[in-house]
Short mmCIF file of C-alpha atoms in Angstrom, two decimals:
data_model
loop_
_atom_site.label_atom_id
_atom_site.label_comp_id
_atom_site.label_asym_id
_atom_site.label_seq_id
_atom_site.Cartn_x
_atom_site.Cartn_y
_atom_site.Cartn_z
CA MET A 1 0.00 0.00 0.00
CA PHE A 2 1.34 3.44 -0.97
CA THR A 3 2.19 5.71 1.94
CA SER A 4 2.40 9.45 1.37
CA PRO A 5 5.88 10.79 2.11
CA LYS A 6 6.44 13.15 5.03
CA ILE A 7 6.70 16.64 3.57
CA THR A 8 8.00 19.35 5.89
CA CYS A 9 9.48 21.95 3.51
CA ILE A 10 9.66 22.95 -0.15
CA GLU A 11 12.96 21.11 -0.59
CA ASP A 12 11.14 17.85 0.16
CA PHE A 13 8.82 18.60 -2.75
CA ARG A 14 11.76 19.38 -5.04
CA ARG A 15 13.42 16.03 -4.39
CA LEU A 16 10.15 14.15 -4.87
CA ALA A 17 9.36 16.01 -8.10
CA GLN A 18 12.81 15.19 -9.45
CA TRP A 19 11.98 11.53 -8.93
CA ARG A 20 8.43 11.62 -10.35
CA VAL A 21 8.57 14.12 -13.25
CA PRO A 22 10.24 13.29 -16.60
CA ARG A 23 13.71 14.75 -16.80
CA MET A 24 13.06 17.31 -19.55
CA PHE A 25 10.11 18.84 -17.70
CA TYR A 26 11.75 18.76 -14.28
CA ASP A 27 14.84 20.42 -15.80
CA TYR A 28 12.65 22.98 -17.55
CA ALA A 29 11.37 24.10 -14.15
CA ASP A 30 14.60 23.69 -12.21
CA SER A 31 17.06 25.61 -14.38
CA GLY A 32 18.30 29.06 -15.28
CA SER A 33 20.02 30.60 -18.27
CA TRP A 34 23.73 30.22 -19.07
CA THR A 35 25.73 29.76 -15.84
CA GLU A 36 22.56 29.84 -13.68
CA GLY A 37 24.26 32.41 -11.46
CA THR A 38 21.20 34.65 -11.15
CA TYR A 39 18.99 31.62 -10.58
CA ARG A 40 21.16 30.58 -7.62
CA SER A 41 21.48 34.10 -6.20
CA ASN A 42 17.68 34.48 -6.13
CA GLU A 43 17.67 31.90 -3.34
CA SER A 44 21.00 32.55 -1.64
CA ASP A 45 20.45 36.30 -1.27
CA PHE A 46 17.35 35.64 0.82
CA GLN A 47 19.55 33.64 3.19
CA ARG A 48 21.87 36.61 3.68
CA LEU A 49 19.09 38.57 5.38
CA LYS A 50 19.06 37.87 9.12
CA LEU A 51 16.00 38.13 11.35
CA ARG A 52 15.76 39.96 14.69
CA GLN A 53 14.27 37.71 17.37
CA LYS A 54 12.08 39.34 20.01
CA VAL A 55 10.89 37.72 23.26
CA ALA A 56 8.30 38.36 25.97
CA VAL A 57 5.98 40.01 23.46
CA ASN A 58 2.27 39.21 23.34
CA ILE A 59 2.04 37.33 20.05
CA ALA A 60 -1.50 35.99 20.40
CA ASN A 61 -4.17 36.64 17.74
CA ARG A 62 -1.86 36.84 14.73
CA SER A 63 -2.94 37.56 11.15
CA ILE A 64 -1.10 37.15 7.86
CA ARG A 65 -4.15 38.15 5.79
CA THR A 66 -3.81 41.15 3.49
CA ARG A 67 -4.91 42.46 0.08
CA MET A 68 -3.37 42.22 -3.38
CA LEU A 69 -4.93 44.33 -6.14
CA GLY A 70 -7.87 44.98 -3.85
CA MET A 71 -8.47 41.26 -3.34
CA ASP A 72 -8.57 39.77 0.15
CA VAL A 73 -5.91 37.06 0.35
CA ALA A 74 -5.07 34.49 3.00
CA MET A 75 -1.41 35.55 2.86
CA PRO A 76 0.67 37.91 0.68
CA VAL A 77 1.43 35.19 -1.86
CA ALA A 78 0.14 34.53 -5.38
CA ILE A 79 0.96 31.66 -7.70
CA ALA A 80 3.14 33.01 -10.49
CA PRO A 81 2.56 32.28 -14.18
CA THR A 82 4.62 29.25 -15.22
CA GLY A 83 4.83 27.74 -18.68
CA LEU A 84 4.23 24.04 -19.40
CA THR A 85 2.69 23.55 -15.95
CA GLY A 86 0.48 20.80 -17.33
CA MET A 87 3.63 18.83 -18.14
CA GLN A 88 4.70 18.74 -14.49
CA HIS A 89 1.45 16.91 -13.75
CA ALA A 90 -1.54 16.13 -15.95
CA ASP A 91 -4.01 19.05 -15.96
CA GLY A 92 -1.53 20.91 -13.76
CA GLU A 93 -2.92 24.40 -14.25
CA ILE A 94 -6.41 23.27 -13.31
CA LEU A 95 -5.10 21.58 -10.17
CA GLY A 96 -3.04 24.61 -9.19
CA ALA A 97 -5.93 27.01 -9.76
CA ARG A 98 -8.27 24.90 -7.65
CA ALA A 99 -5.77 24.64 -4.80
CA ALA A 100 -5.14 28.39 -4.86
CA GLU A 101 -8.86 29.18 -4.89
CA LYS A 102 -9.57 26.90 -1.94
CA PHE A 103 -6.67 28.35 0.01
CA GLY A 104 -7.63 31.93 -0.76
CA ILE A 105 -4.74 33.26 -2.85
CA PRO A 106 -4.54 34.41 -6.50
CA PHE A 107 -3.60 32.06 -9.33
CA THR A 108 -1.97 33.33 -12.54
CA LEU A 109 -2.30 31.38 -15.80
CA SER A 110 0.54 31.65 -18.31
CA THR A 111 0.08 32.31 -22.01
CA MET A 112 2.30 29.22 -22.51
CA SER A 113 0.10 26.96 -20.40
CA ILE A 114 -1.06 23.48 -21.31
CA CYS A 115 -4.60 24.01 -19.99
CA SER A 116 -6.40 26.90 -21.70
CA ILE A 117 -8.00 30.02 -20.27
CA GLU A 118 -11.37 28.38 -20.83
CA ASP A 119 -10.25 25.21 -19.02
CA ILE A 120 -9.40 27.18 -15.88
CA ALA A 121 -12.64 29.18 -16.02
CA ALA A 122 -14.64 25.94 -16.28
CA HIS A 123 -12.99 24.45 -13.19
CA THR A 124 -12.96 27.46 -10.84
CA ARG A 125 -15.55 29.80 -9.38
CA GLN A 126 -13.43 32.82 -8.42
CA PRO A 127 -11.66 35.10 -10.93
CA PHE A 128 -8.05 34.24 -11.73
CA TRP A 129 -5.28 36.30 -13.33
CA PHE A 130 -3.95 35.87 -16.85
CA GLN A 131 -0.33 36.46 -17.87
CA LEU A 132 0.30 37.81 -21.35
CA TYR A 133 3.32 37.46 -23.62
CA VAL A 134 3.21 39.96 -26.47
CA MET A 135 3.71 38.19 -29.81
CA ARG A 136 4.29 39.59 -33.29
CA ASP A 137 0.78 38.46 -34.23
CA ARG A 138 -1.09 41.35 -32.64
CA ASP A 139 -4.44 40.05 -33.86
CA PHE A 140 -3.88 36.85 -31.89
CA ILE A 141 -2.83 38.87 -28.83
CA GLY A 142 -5.96 41.01 -29.08
CA ARG A 143 -8.13 37.90 -29.22
CA LEU A 144 -6.19 36.38 -26.32
CA ILE A 145 -6.95 39.47 -24.22
CA ASP A 146 -10.60 39.22 -25.22
CA ARG A 147 -10.69 35.56 -24.17
CA ALA A 148 -9.25 36.47 -20.77
CA LYS A 149 -11.96 39.11 -20.37
CA ALA A 150 -14.67 36.66 -21.41
CA ALA A 151 -13.37 34.16 -18.83
CA GLY A 152 -13.74 36.76 -16.08
CA CYS A 153 -10.03 37.19 -15.35
CA SER A 154 -9.62 40.00 -12.82
CA ALA A 155 -6.09 41.10 -13.75
CA LEU A 156 -3.74 40.99 -16.73
CA VAL A 157 -0.10 40.29 -15.85
CA LEU A 158 2.05 41.56 -18.73
CA THR A 159 5.53 40.02 -18.83
CA LEU A 160 8.06 42.48 -20.27
CA ASP A 161 11.35 40.54 -20.10
CA LEU A 162 10.83 37.89 -22.79
CA GLN A 163 11.30 39.87 -26.00
CA VAL A 164 14.07 37.37 -26.78
CA LEU A 165 14.62 33.99 -25.18
CA GLY A 166 17.51 33.43 -22.77
CA GLN A 167 19.45 30.24 -23.49
CA ARG A 168 18.84 27.44 -21.02
CA HIS A 169 21.39 24.72 -21.68
CA LYS A 170 19.36 21.90 -20.14
CA ASP A 171 16.38 22.50 -22.44
CA ILE A 172 18.62 22.28 -25.50
CA LYS A 173 20.34 19.12 -24.31
CA ASN A 174 17.02 17.49 -23.38
CA GLY A 175 15.36 18.40 -26.69
CA LEU A 176 12.45 19.97 -24.79
CA SER A 177 9.09 19.48 -26.53
CA THR A 178 5.48 18.93 -25.56
CA PRO A 179 4.56 16.16 -25.66
CA PRO A 180 8.03 14.55 -25.48
CA LYS A 181 9.43 13.26 -28.76
CA PRO A 182 9.69 9.44 -28.87
CA THR A 183 13.48 9.31 -28.75
CA LEU A 184 15.26 6.40 -27.06
CA THR A 185 16.47 8.66 -24.24
CA ASN A 186 12.97 10.01 -23.59
CA ILE A 187 11.35 6.58 -23.76
CA LEU A 188 13.84 5.15 -21.27
CA ASN A 189 13.28 8.08 -18.91
CA LEU A 190 9.49 7.86 -19.21
CA MET A 191 9.65 4.18 -18.32
CA THR A 192 10.89 5.26 -14.88
CA LYS A 193 7.90 7.64 -14.42
CA PRO A 194 4.86 5.30 -14.57
CA ARG A 195 2.59 7.48 -12.42
CA TRP A 196 3.22 10.53 -14.63
CA CYS A 197 2.56 8.48 -17.77
CA ILE A 198 -0.69 7.00 -16.45
CA ASP A 199 -1.97 10.44 -15.43
CA MET A 200 -0.99 11.93 -18.80
CA LEU A 201 -2.81 9.18 -20.68
CA GLY A 202 -5.94 10.21 -18.80
CA THR A 203 -6.04 13.74 -20.23
CA GLN A 204 -6.29 15.27 -23.69
CA ARG A 205 -4.38 18.37 -22.58
CA ARG A 206 -0.82 17.81 -23.82
CA THR A 207 0.06 20.91 -25.82
CA PHE A 208 -0.28 24.70 -25.52
CA GLY A 209 -4.03 25.12 -25.00
CA ASN A 210 -4.08 28.90 -25.44
CA ILE A 211 -2.38 28.72 -28.85
CA VAL A 212 -3.25 25.57 -30.81
CA GLY A 213 -6.49 26.17 -32.69
CA HIS A 214 -6.46 29.88 -31.86
CA ALA A 215 -3.39 31.28 -33.65
CA LYS A 216 -3.58 31.40 -37.43
CA GLY A 217 -1.98 28.38 -39.09
CA VAL A 218 -1.28 26.56 -35.82
CA THR A 219 -3.14 23.28 -35.94
CA ASP A 220 -0.57 20.72 -34.82
CA LEU A 221 2.76 20.34 -33.02
CA SER A 222 4.96 20.97 -36.04
CA SER A 223 3.23 24.25 -36.91
CA LEU A 224 3.19 25.23 -33.22
CA SER A 225 6.95 24.83 -32.94
CA SER A 226 7.73 27.08 -35.90
CA TRP A 227 5.11 29.64 -34.86
CA THR A 228 6.44 29.91 -31.31
CA ALA A 229 10.05 30.31 -32.47
CA GLU A 230 9.06 33.26 -34.64
CA GLN A 231 6.55 35.00 -32.41
CA PHE A 232 8.37 36.54 -29.43
CA ASP A 233 8.55 40.22 -30.33
CA PRO A 234 11.85 42.09 -29.81
CA SER A 235 10.17 45.35 -30.85
CA LEU A 236 7.94 45.48 -27.74
CA ASN A 237 8.34 48.86 -26.00
CA TRP A 238 6.60 51.16 -23.55
CA ASP A 239 4.50 52.72 -26.33
CA ASP A 240 2.82 49.34 -26.93
CA LEU A 241 1.37 49.29 -23.44
CA GLU A 242 -1.29 51.88 -24.24
CA TRP A 243 -3.21 49.72 -26.73
CA ILE A 244 -2.88 46.69 -24.45
CA LYS A 245 -4.21 48.70 -21.52
CA GLN A 246 -7.12 50.02 -23.59
CA ARG A 247 -7.99 46.60 -25.06
CA TRP A 248 -7.89 45.02 -21.60
CA GLY A 249 -9.65 47.78 -19.65
CA GLY A 250 -8.99 46.24 -16.21
CA LYS A 251 -6.29 45.80 -13.59
CA LEU A 252 -2.82 45.71 -15.17
CA VAL A 253 0.33 44.24 -13.60
CA LEU A 254 3.78 44.61 -15.17
CA LYS A 255 6.24 41.76 -14.57
CA GLY A 256 10.01 41.83 -15.07
CA ILE A 257 11.00 45.12 -13.44
CA LEU A 258 14.60 45.30 -12.10
CA ASP A 259 15.50 48.93 -12.78
CA ALA A 260 14.36 52.13 -11.04
CA GLU A 261 13.73 53.94 -14.31
CA ASP A 262 11.54 51.07 -15.49
CA ALA A 263 9.65 51.19 -12.19
CA ARG A 264 8.83 54.85 -12.81
CA HIS A 265 7.71 53.97 -16.35
CA ALA A 266 5.34 51.40 -14.82
CA VAL A 267 3.85 54.13 -12.65
CA ASP A 268 3.58 56.55 -15.57
CA VAL A 269 1.67 54.11 -17.79
CA GLY A 270 -0.89 53.63 -15.04
CA ALA A 271 -0.14 50.04 -14.03
CA ASP A 272 -1.81 48.87 -10.82
CA ALA A 273 1.14 46.75 -9.67
CA LEU A 274 4.64 45.80 -10.75
CA ILE A 275 6.60 42.65 -10.07
CA VAL A 276 10.30 42.83 -9.28
CA SER A 277 11.45 39.79 -11.24
CA ASN A 278 14.34 38.42 -13.28
CA HIS A 279 12.18 35.63 -14.71
CA GLY A 280 13.48 33.20 -12.13
CA GLY A 281 17.02 33.63 -13.43
CA ARG A 282 15.89 32.22 -16.79
CA GLN A 283 16.59 35.27 -18.95
CA LEU A 284 19.53 37.63 -18.22
CA ASP A 285 22.14 35.65 -16.34
CA GLY A 286 24.21 38.10 -14.31
CA ALA A 287 21.21 40.26 -13.43
CA PRO A 288 20.73 41.02 -9.72
CA SER A 289 18.62 38.75 -7.57
CA SER A 290 15.04 39.91 -7.19
CA ILE A 291 15.31 40.45 -3.43
CA SER A 292 18.47 42.56 -3.78
CA ALA A 293 16.73 44.77 -6.37
CA LEU A 294 13.54 45.12 -4.33
CA PRO A 295 14.43 48.02 -1.95
CA HIS A 296 15.60 50.24 -4.81
CA ILE A 297 12.45 49.54 -6.84
CA VAL A 298 10.20 50.21 -3.82
CA GLU A 299 11.89 53.56 -3.33
CA ALA A 300 11.61 54.50 -7.01
CA ALA A 301 7.98 53.41 -7.36
CA GLY A 302 6.70 55.37 -4.38
CA LYS A 303 3.17 54.97 -3.08
CA ASP A 304 1.32 55.03 -6.41
CA ILE A 305 1.68 51.36 -7.29
CA GLU A 306 1.83 48.00 -5.50
CA VAL A 307 5.28 46.42 -5.62
CA TRP A 308 5.54 42.63 -5.48
CA VAL A 309 8.57 40.38 -5.79
CA ASP A 310 9.07 37.07 -7.60
CA GLY A 311 12.09 34.76 -7.68
CA GLY A 312 13.79 32.58 -5.10
CA ILE A 313 10.93 32.32 -2.60
CA ARG A 314 11.06 28.87 -1.05
CA SER A 315 9.60 29.50 2.40
CA GLY A 316 7.38 31.65 4.53
CA GLN A 317 10.53 33.22 5.95
CA ASP A 318 11.40 34.45 2.45
CA VAL A 319 7.93 35.98 2.18
CA LEU A 320 8.41 37.76 5.51
CA LYS A 321 11.81 39.13 4.46
CA ALA A 322 10.32 40.46 1.22
CA MET A 323 7.55 42.20 3.13
CA ALA A 324 10.13 43.68 5.51
CA LEU A 325 11.93 45.25 2.54
CA GLY A 326 8.75 46.90 1.29
CA ALA A 327 6.96 44.39 -0.92
CA LYS A 328 3.16 44.36 -0.75
CA GLY A 329 2.99 40.82 -2.10
CA THR A 330 5.04 37.94 -3.43
CA MET A 331 4.72 35.28 -6.11
CA ILE A 332 5.87 31.66 -6.09
CA GLY A 333 6.81 29.72 -9.21
CA ARG A 334 9.20 26.84 -8.57
CA ALA A 335 7.81 26.10 -5.10
CA PHE A 336 4.44 25.65 -6.80
CA LEU A 337 5.85 23.50 -9.61
CA TYR A 338 7.82 21.24 -7.28
CA SER A 339 4.77 20.56 -5.14
CA LEU A 340 2.52 20.03 -8.16
CA GLY A 341 4.94 17.64 -9.84
CA ALA A 342 5.45 15.76 -6.60
CA MET A 343 1.86 15.31 -5.42
CA GLY A 344 -0.63 17.08 -7.70
CA GLU A 345 -3.34 19.28 -6.19
CA ALA A 346 -2.77 17.90 -2.69
CA GLY A 347 0.89 18.85 -3.04
CA VAL A 348 0.05 22.45 -3.95
CA THR A 349 -2.29 22.70 -0.98
CA ARG A 350 0.42 21.34 1.31
CA CYS A 351 2.94 23.79 -0.19
CA LEU A 352 0.67 26.73 0.64
CA GLU A 353 0.09 25.40 4.15
CA ILE A 354 3.84 25.13 4.73
CA ILE A 355 4.53 28.66 3.51
CA ALA A 356 1.65 30.13 5.55
CA ASN A 357 2.77 28.32 8.71
CA GLU A 358 6.41 29.39 8.29
CA LEU A 359 5.29 32.97 7.66
CA ASP A 360 3.05 33.03 10.71
CA ILE A 361 5.53 31.41 13.14
CA THR A 362 8.50 33.47 11.94
CA MET A 363 6.50 36.68 12.23
CA ALA A 364 5.68 35.69 15.83
CA PHE A 365 9.35 35.05 16.66
CA CYS A 366 10.06 38.57 15.37
CA GLY A 367 7.50 40.02 17.78
CA ARG A 368 4.79 40.92 15.27
CA THR A 369 1.16 39.84 15.19
CA ASP A 370 -0.04 41.52 11.98
CA ILE A 371 1.61 41.25 8.57
CA HIS A 372 0.91 44.96 8.02
CA ASP A 373 3.21 45.82 10.93
CA VAL A 374 6.21 44.04 9.40
CA ASP A 375 8.96 46.44 8.34
CA ARG A 376 12.76 46.69 8.07
CA SER A 377 13.12 46.69 11.86
CA ILE A 378 12.57 42.90 11.95
CA LEU A 379 15.84 42.48 10.03
CA LEU A 380 19.30 42.73 11.59
CA ASN A 381 20.95 43.76 8.31
CA PRO A 382 18.37 45.37 6.00
CA GLN A 383 21.01 47.73 4.59
CA ILE A 384 22.87 45.03 2.65
CA PHE A 385 20.74 45.66 -0.43
CA ASP A 386 20.37 49.42 -0.14
CA LYS A 387 22.50 50.02 -3.24
CA PRO A 388 20.87 49.00 -6.55
CA GLY A 389 21.43 45.32 -7.26
CA GLN A 390 23.93 44.94 -4.42
CA ALA A 391 24.58 41.34 -3.51
#
């Protein structure tokens, strides 16, 4: 009889996912571009921040509830948009969206998802967020925005740092494709992942659901591959945001901000929130970690926009440190993918429980009872990132 493994932290999920998910899809999630230096620093820079312990403080009646984009949330955490989520686990985006809804946090669906916008809308009751990549085919992008509106999405998360694709060595070596090509290496690896294979045989969702059948000329995997390679738009610039904003007409979040000047641009174009993010270290290797860039972006953005941070968050302690440095919210990507790949919807739920518990207990040790009262004073060394990108 199968016994569920004891899961106590996000690292437990990572190890289990590595065992259960086919290599090319595990590596897709667990990798960065080039040397992976920025990917590693996203995590390690959180560890450099030290917490100030306080004792003999009344820490009863604690609350980690807050608001993100005007939405009441169980904790200042949202699930980030992640591509190919449905290849970590069959129907992965649906499972993640359901877990997030039940827990009371936002879920963001990627343009490059396996399950479509309509799939998520059919399996949830609360509005979710949709993440948009701007492609050369502006007609397709306009219709994609319209589909998100029709599905009741409550925010559009526009990713700005994928005009060109950063090279990820593992994806090239693995011959990443969805579904996997029937090469000898892939077949041998899939033979060691029987649970994944059985689950995948039980779903029809095995390719990019938002694209196939919706973009002109994309009807199968071969046409999808060529279309995708040609579609990321290096000409995207701040002037393009106006027509996107007008076509969408709702809450707009800009993702991929690492520079103070760009933060001010985000304010000027009327965005409702910005996300300090280096794409999980998957684009510009050598860029600063997200947490080290956060204080400078918070200062530049001022009070006119919500500032969130994405990249390297593996615990509730990381969430607390981000809030201490001025973030109003955080997003989790790999922590979500590890837990999904390891244990499906139950894994995502357990992941959120772990992060919430770590956040709550750590906040208590720091002498705070309300997440809104967390500031730089809970850190012993908040100044280490006061210079832009300092690490």
